PDB file of C-alpha atoms in Angstrom:
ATOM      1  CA  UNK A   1       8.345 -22.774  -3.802  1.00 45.00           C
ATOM      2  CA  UNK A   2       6.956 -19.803  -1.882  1.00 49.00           C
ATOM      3  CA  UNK A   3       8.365 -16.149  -2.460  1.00 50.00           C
ATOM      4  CA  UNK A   4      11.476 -15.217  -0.872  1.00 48.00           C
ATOM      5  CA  UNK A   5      14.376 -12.440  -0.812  1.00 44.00           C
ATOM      6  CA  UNK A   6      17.159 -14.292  -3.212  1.00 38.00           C
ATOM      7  CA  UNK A   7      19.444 -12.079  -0.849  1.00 35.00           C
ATOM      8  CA  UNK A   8      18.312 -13.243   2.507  1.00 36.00           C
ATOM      9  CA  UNK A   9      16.238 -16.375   1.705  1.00 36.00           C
ATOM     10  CA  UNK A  10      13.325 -15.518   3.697  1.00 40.00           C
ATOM     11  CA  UNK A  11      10.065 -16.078   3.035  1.00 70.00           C
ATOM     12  CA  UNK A  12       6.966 -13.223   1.996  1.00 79.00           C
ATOM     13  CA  UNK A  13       3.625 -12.847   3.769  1.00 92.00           C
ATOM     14  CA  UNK A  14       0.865 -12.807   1.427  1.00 94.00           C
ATOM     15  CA  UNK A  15       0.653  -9.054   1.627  1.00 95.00           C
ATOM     16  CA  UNK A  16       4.778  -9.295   0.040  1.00 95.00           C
ATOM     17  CA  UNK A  17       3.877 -12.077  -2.484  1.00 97.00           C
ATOM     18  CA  UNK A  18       0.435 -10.590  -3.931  1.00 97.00           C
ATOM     19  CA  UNK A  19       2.713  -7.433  -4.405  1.00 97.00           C
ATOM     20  CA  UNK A  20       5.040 -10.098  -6.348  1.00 97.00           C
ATOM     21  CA  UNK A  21       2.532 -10.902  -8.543  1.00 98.00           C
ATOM     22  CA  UNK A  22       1.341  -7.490  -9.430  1.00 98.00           C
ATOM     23  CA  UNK A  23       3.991  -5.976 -10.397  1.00 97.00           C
ATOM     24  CA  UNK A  24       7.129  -8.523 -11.204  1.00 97.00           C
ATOM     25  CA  UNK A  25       8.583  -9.300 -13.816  1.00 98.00           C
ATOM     26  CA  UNK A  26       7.091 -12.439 -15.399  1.00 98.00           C
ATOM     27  CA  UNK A  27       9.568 -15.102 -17.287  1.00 97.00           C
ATOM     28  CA  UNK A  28       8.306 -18.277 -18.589  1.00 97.00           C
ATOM     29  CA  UNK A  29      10.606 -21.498 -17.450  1.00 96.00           C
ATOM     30  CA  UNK A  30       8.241 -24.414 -19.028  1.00 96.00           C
ATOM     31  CA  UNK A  31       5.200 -26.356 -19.574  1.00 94.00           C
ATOM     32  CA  UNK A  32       3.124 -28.104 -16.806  1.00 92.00           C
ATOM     33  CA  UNK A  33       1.832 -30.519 -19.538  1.00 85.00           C
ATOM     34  CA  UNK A  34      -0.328 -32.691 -17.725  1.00 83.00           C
ATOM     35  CA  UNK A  35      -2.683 -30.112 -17.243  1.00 85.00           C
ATOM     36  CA  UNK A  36      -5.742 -29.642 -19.628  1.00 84.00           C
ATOM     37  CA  UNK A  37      -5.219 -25.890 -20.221  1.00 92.00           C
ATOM     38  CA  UNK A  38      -2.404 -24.243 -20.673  1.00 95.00           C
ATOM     39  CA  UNK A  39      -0.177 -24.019 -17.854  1.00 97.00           C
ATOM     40  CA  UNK A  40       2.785 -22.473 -17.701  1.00 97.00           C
ATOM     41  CA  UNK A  41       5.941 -22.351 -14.788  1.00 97.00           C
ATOM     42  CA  UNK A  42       7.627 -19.272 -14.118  1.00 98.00           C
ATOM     43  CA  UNK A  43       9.486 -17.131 -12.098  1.00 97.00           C
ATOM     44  CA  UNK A  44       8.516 -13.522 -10.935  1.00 97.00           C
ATOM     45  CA  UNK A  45      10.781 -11.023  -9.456  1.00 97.00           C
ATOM     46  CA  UNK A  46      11.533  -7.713  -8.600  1.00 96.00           C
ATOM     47  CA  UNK A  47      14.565  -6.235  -7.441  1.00 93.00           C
ATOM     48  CA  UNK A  48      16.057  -9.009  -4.955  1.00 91.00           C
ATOM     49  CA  UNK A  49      12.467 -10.853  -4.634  1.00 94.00           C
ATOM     50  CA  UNK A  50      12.190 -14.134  -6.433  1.00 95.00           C
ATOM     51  CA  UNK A  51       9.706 -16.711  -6.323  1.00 96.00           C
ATOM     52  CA  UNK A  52       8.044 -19.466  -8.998  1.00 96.00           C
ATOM     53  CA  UNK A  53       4.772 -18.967 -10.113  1.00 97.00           C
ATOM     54  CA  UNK A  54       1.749 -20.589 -12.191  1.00 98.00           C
ATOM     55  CA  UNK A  55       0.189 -18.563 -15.155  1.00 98.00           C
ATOM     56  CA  UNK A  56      -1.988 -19.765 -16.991  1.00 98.00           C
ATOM     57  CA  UNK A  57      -3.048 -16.954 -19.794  1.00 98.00           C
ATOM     58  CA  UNK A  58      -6.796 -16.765 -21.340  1.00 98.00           C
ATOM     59  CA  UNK A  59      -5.743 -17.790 -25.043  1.00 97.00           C
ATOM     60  CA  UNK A  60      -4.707 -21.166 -23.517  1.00 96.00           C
ATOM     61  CA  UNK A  61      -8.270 -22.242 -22.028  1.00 97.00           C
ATOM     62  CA  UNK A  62      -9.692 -24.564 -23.756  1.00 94.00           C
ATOM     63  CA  UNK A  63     -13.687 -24.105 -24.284  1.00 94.00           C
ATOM     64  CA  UNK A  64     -15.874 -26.346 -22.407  1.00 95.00           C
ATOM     65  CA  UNK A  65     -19.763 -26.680 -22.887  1.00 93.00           C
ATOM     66  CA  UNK A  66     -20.885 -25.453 -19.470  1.00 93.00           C
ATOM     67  CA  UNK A  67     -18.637 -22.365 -18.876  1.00 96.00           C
ATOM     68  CA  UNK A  68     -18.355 -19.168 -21.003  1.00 96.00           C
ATOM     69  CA  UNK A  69     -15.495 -18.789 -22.694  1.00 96.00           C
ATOM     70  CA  UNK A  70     -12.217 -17.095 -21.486  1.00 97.00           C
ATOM     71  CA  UNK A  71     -13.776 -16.654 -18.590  1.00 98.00           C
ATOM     72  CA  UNK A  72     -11.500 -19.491 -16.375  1.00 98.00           C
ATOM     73  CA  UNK A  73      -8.721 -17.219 -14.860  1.00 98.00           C
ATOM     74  CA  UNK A  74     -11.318 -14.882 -13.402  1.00 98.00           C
ATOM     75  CA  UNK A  75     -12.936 -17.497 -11.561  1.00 98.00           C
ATOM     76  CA  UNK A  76      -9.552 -18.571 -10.378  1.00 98.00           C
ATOM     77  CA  UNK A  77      -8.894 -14.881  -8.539  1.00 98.00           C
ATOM     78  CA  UNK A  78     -12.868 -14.892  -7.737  1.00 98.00           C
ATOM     79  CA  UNK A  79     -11.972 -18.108  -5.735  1.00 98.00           C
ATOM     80  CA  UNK A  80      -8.447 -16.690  -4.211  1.00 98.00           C
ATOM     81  CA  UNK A  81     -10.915 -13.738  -3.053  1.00 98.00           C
ATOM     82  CA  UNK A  82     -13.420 -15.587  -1.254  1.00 98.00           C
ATOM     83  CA  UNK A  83     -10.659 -17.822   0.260  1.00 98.00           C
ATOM     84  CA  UNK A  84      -8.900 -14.476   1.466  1.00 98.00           C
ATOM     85  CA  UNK A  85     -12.611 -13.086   2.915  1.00 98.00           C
ATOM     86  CA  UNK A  86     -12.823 -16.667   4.828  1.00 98.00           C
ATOM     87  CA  UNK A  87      -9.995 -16.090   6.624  1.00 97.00           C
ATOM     88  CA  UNK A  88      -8.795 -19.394   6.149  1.00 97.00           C
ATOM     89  CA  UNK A  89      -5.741 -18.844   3.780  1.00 95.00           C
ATOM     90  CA  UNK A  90      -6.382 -21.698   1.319  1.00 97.00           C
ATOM     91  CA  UNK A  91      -5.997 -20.814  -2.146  1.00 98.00           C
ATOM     92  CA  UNK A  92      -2.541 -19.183  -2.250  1.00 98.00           C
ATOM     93  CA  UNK A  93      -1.784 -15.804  -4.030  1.00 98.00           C
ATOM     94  CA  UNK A  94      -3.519 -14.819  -6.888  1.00 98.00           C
ATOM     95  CA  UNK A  95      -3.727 -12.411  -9.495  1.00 98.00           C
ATOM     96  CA  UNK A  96      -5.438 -11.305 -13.049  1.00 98.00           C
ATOM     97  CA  UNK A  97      -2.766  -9.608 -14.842  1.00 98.00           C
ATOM     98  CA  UNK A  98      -0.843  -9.486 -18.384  1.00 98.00           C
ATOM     99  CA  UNK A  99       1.969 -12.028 -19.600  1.00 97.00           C
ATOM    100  CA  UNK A 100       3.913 -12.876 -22.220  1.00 97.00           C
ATOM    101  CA  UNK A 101       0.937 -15.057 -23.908  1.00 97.00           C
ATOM    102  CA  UNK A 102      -1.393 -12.234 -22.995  1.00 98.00           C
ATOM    103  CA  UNK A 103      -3.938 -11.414 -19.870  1.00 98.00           C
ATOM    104  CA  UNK A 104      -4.166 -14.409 -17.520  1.00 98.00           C
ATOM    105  CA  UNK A 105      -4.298 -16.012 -14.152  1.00 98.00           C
ATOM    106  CA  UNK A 106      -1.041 -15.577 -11.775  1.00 98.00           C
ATOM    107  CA  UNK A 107      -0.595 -17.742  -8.989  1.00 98.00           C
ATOM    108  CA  UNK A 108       2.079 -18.306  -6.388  1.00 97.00           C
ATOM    109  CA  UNK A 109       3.694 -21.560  -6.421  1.00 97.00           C
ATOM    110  CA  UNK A 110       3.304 -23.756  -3.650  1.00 96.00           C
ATOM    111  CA  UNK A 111       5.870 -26.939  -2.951  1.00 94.00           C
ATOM    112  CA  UNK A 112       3.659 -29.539  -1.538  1.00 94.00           C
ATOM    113  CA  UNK A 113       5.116 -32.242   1.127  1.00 95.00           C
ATOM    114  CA  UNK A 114       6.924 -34.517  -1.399  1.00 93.00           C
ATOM    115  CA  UNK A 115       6.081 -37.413   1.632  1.00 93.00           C
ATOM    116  CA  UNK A 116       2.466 -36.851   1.885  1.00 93.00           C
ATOM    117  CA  UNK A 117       0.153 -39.447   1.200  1.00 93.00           C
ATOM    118  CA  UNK A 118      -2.062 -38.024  -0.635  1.00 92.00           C
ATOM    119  CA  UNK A 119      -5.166 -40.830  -0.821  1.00 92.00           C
ATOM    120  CA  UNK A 120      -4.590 -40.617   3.252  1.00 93.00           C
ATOM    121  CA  UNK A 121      -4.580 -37.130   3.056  1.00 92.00           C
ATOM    122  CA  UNK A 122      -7.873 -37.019   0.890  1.00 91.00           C
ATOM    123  CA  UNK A 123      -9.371 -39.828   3.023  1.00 91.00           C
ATOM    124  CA  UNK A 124      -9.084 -37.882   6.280  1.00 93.00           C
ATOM    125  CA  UNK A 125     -10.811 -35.285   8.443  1.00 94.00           C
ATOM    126  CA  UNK A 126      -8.660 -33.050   9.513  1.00 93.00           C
ATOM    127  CA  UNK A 127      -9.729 -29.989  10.033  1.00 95.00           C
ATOM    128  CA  UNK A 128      -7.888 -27.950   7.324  1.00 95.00           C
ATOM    129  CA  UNK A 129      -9.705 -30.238   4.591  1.00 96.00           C
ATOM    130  CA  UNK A 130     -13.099 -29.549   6.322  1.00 97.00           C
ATOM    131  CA  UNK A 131     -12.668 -26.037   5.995  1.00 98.00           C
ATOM    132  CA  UNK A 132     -11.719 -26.783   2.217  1.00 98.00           C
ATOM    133  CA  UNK A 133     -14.713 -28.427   1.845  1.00 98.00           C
ATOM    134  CA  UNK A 134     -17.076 -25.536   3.182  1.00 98.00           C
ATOM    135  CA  UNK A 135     -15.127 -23.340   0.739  1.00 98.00           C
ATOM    136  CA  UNK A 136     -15.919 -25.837  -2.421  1.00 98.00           C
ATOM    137  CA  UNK A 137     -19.781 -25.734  -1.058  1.00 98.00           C
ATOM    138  CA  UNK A 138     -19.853 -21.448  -1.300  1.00 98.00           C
ATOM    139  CA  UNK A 139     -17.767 -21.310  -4.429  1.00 98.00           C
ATOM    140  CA  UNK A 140     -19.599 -24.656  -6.089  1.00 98.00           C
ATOM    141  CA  UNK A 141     -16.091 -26.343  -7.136  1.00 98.00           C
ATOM    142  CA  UNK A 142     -16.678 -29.116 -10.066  1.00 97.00           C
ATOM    143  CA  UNK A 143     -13.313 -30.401  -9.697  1.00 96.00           C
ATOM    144  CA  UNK A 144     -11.989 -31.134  -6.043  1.00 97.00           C
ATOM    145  CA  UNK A 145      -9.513 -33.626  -7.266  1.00 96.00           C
ATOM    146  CA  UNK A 146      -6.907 -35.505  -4.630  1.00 95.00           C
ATOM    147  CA  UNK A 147      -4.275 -33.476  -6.775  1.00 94.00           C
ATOM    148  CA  UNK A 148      -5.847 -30.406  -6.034  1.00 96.00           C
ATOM    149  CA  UNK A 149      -4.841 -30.345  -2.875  1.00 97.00           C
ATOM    150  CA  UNK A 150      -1.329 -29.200  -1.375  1.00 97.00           C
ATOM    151  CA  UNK A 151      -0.431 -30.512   2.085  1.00 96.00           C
ATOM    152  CA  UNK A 152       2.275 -28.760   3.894  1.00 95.00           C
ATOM    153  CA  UNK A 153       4.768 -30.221   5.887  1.00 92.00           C
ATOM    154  CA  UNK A 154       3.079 -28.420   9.022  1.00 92.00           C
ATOM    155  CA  UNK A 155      -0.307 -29.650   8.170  1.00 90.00           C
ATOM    156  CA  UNK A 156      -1.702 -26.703   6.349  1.00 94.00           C
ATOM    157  CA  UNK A 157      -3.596 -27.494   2.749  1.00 96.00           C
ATOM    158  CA  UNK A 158      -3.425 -25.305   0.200  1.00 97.00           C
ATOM    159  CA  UNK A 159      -6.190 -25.753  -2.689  1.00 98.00           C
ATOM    160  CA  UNK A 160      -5.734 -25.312  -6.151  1.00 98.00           C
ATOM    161  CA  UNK A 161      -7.103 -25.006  -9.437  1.00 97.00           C
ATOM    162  CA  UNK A 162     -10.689 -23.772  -9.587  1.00 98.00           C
ATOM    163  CA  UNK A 163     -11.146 -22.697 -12.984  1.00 97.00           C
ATOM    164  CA  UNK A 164     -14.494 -24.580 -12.836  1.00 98.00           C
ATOM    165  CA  UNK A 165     -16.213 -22.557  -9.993  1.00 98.00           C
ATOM    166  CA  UNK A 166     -19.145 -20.759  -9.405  1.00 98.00           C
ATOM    167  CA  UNK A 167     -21.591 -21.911 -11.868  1.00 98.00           C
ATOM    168  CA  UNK A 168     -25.125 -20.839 -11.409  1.00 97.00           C
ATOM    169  CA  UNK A 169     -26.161 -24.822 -11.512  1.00 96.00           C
ATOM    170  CA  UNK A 170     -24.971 -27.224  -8.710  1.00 95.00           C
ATOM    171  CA  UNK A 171     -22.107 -28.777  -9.723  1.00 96.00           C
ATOM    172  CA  UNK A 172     -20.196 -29.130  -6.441  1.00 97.00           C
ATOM    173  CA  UNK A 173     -17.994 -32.560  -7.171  1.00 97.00           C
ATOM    174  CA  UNK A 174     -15.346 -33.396  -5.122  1.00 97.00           C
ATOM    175  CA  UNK A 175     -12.992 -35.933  -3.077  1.00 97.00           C
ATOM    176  CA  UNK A 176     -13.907 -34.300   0.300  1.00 97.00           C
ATOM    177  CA  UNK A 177     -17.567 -35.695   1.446  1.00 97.00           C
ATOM    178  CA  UNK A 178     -16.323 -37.031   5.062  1.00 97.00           C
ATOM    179  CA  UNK A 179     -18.896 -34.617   6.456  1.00 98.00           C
ATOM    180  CA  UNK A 180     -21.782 -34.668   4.499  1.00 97.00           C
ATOM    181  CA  UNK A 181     -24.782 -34.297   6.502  1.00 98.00           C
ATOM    182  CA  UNK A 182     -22.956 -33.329   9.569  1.00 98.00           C
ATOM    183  CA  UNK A 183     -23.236 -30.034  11.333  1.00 98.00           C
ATOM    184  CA  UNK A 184     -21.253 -27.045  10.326  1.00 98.00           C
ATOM    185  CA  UNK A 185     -18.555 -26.219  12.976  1.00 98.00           C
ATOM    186  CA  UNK A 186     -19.354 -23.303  15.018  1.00 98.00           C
ATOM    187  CA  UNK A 187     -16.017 -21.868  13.202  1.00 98.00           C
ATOM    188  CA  UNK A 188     -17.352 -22.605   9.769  1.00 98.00           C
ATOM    189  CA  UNK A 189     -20.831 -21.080  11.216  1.00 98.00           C
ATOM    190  CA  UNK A 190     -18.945 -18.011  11.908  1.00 98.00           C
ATOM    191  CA  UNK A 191     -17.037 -17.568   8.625  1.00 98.00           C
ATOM    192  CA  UNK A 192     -20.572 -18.126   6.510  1.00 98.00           C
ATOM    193  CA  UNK A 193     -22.365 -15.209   8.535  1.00 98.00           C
ATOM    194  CA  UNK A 194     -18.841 -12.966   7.685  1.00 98.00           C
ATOM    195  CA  UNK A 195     -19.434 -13.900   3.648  1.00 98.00           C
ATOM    196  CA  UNK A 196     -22.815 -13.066   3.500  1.00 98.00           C
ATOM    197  CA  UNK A 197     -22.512 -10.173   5.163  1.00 98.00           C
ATOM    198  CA  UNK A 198     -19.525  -9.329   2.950  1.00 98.00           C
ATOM    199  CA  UNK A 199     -21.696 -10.464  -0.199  1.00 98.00           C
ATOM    200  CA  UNK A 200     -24.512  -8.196   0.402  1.00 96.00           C
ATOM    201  CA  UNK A 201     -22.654  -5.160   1.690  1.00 94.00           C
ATOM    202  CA  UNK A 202     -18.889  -5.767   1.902  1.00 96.00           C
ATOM    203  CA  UNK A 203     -15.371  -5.938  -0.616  1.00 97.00           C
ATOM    204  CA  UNK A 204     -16.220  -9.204  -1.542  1.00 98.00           C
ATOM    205  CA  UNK A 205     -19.670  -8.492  -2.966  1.00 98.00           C
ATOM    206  CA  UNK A 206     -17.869  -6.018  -5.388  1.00 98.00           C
ATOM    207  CA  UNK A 207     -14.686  -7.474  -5.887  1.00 98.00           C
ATOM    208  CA  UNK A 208     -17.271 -10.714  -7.373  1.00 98.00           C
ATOM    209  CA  UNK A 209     -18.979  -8.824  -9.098  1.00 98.00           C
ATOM    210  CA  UNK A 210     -15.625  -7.150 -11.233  1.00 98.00           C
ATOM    211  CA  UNK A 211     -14.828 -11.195 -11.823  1.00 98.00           C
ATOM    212  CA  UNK A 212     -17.852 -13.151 -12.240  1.00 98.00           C
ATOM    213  CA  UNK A 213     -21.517 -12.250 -13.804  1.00 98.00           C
ATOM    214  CA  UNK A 214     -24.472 -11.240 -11.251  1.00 97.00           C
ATOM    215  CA  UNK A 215     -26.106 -14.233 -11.306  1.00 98.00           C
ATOM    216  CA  UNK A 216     -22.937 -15.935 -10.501  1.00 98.00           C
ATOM    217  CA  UNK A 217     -22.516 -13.612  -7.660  1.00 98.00           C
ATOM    218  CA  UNK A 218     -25.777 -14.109  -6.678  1.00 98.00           C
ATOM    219  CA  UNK A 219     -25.742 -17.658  -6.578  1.00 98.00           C
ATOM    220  CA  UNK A 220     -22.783 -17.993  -4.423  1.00 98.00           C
ATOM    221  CA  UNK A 221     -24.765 -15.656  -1.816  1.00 98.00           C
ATOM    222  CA  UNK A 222     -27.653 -18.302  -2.231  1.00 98.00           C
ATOM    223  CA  UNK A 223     -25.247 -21.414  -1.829  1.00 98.00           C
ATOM    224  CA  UNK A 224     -23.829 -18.818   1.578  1.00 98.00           C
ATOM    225  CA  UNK A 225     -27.472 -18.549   2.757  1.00 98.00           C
ATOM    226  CA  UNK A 226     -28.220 -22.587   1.907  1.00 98.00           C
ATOM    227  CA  UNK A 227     -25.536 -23.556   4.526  1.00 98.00           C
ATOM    228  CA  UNK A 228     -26.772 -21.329   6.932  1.00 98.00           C
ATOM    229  CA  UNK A 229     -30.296 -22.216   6.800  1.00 98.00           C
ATOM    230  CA  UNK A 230     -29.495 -26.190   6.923  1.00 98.00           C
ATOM    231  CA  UNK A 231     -26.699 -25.733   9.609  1.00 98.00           C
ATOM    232  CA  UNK A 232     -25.033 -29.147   7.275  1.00 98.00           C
ATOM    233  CA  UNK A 233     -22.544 -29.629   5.142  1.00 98.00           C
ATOM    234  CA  UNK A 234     -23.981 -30.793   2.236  1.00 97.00           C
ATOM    235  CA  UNK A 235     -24.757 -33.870   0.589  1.00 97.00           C
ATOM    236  CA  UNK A 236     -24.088 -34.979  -3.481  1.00 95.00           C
ATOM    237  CA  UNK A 237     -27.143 -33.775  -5.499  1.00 90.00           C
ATOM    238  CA  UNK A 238     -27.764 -36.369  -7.854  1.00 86.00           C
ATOM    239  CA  UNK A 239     -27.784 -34.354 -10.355  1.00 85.00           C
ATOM    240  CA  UNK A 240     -24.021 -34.352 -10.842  1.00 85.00           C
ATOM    241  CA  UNK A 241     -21.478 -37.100 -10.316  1.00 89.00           C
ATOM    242  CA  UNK A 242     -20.370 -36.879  -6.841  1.00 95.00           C
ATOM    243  CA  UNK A 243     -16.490 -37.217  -7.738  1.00 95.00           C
ATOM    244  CA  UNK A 244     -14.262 -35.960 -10.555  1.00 94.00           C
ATOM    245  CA  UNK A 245     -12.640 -38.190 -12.317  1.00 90.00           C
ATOM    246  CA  UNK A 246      -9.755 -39.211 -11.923  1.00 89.00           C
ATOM    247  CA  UNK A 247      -9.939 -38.478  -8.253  1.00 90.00           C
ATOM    248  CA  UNK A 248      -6.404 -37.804  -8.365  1.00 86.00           C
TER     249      UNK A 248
END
């Protein structure tokens, strides 16, 4: 579901929706309980705006041995910020803000084509996964899982889920290696020069730095700087397994 009037039925830029999030009121409507942290559906609204959201508060991450504690839903809006500085549109609205289980991560919810194929989808190159898969190389996503990723009925993709982002180690593992060792698109080229100039000087840089620590920020500019220096998408590192598990 994406936001809409309840009056008029029509849908909210981005612009609309973040202002949703922000400042609606948040009521919990159940459990996504296949999901290894708490996750929780709900629907925001204010005055005649509706829409169905994802929050998924701090006290409901569970701790895992490579990433500081509580520290998931800011990575989560750290991603959603570098996907909004791409250009590209493809994490959709999120926010850092209270609930009713406490500070968390807010995200719109996003129907996915109920007839999409998902291992097709996964398996091919269009050109709205490539672009996904530059953004999981700059924000160093451990989890690019087939179920991840939201196909639209008009053939936009919508990523989610990137709680496990921007470590300071490689860790990038993910479903989406069609173009490893193949040149960066000129568009992809383009966006890369706009991040790091937006990491050293620009919003980006400091709205990182208010989510993740400086070497995290730091490192992200590095992995921004790799893929401009090798002109390639990258390849697995050996270092990590190449693909989460399950890849769905």
């Amino acid at each position: 579901m994406t936001a809409e009037n309840a009056e008029e039925g029509t849908q909210l830029d981005d612009a609309a929706a973040m202002r949703l999030l922000r400042g609606g009121r948040l009521e919990v409507a159940g459990r996504l309980v296949e999901a290894t942290n708490m996750t929780l559906y709900c629907t925001i609204s204010q005055g005649d705006q509706v829409a169905a959201c994802v929050y998924k508060p701090v006290k409901g991450e569970r701790p895992l041995w490579d990433f500081p504690d509580g520290t998931l839903a800011n990575r989560e809006v750290a991603a959603y910020e570098v996907a909004v500085a791409t250009g590209w549109r493809l994490v959709p609205p999120t926010v850092y803000r209270d609930g009713p289980f406490g500070p968390g991560m807010v995200q719109l919810w996003i129907d996915a084509d109920p007839d999409a194929d998902l291992m097709a989808v996964m398996r091919s190159r269009q050109p709205a996964l490539r672009r996904m898969s530059v953004f999981d190389a700059v924000i160093n996503n451990a989890d690019r899982k087939g179920g991840h990723l939201l196909p639209l009925p008009d053939g936009h993709v919508y990523g989610v889920d990137h709680g496990v982002c921007f470590s300071v180690d490689t860790k990038l593992r993910t479903v989406l290696w069609q173009w490893k060792g193949r040149p960066l698109s000129r568009e992809a080229v383009a966006v890369l020069v706009h991040l790091d100039q937006e990491l050293e000087r620009g919003r980006l840089g400091r709205r990182l730095r208010e989510l993740l620590t400086s070497a995290e920020v730091e490192a992200t500019w590095n992995r921004v700087r790799k893929l401009l220096d090798t002109g390639i998408h990258p390849y697995p590192s050996g270092d990590w397994p190449a693909i989460p598990w399950p890849p769905i």
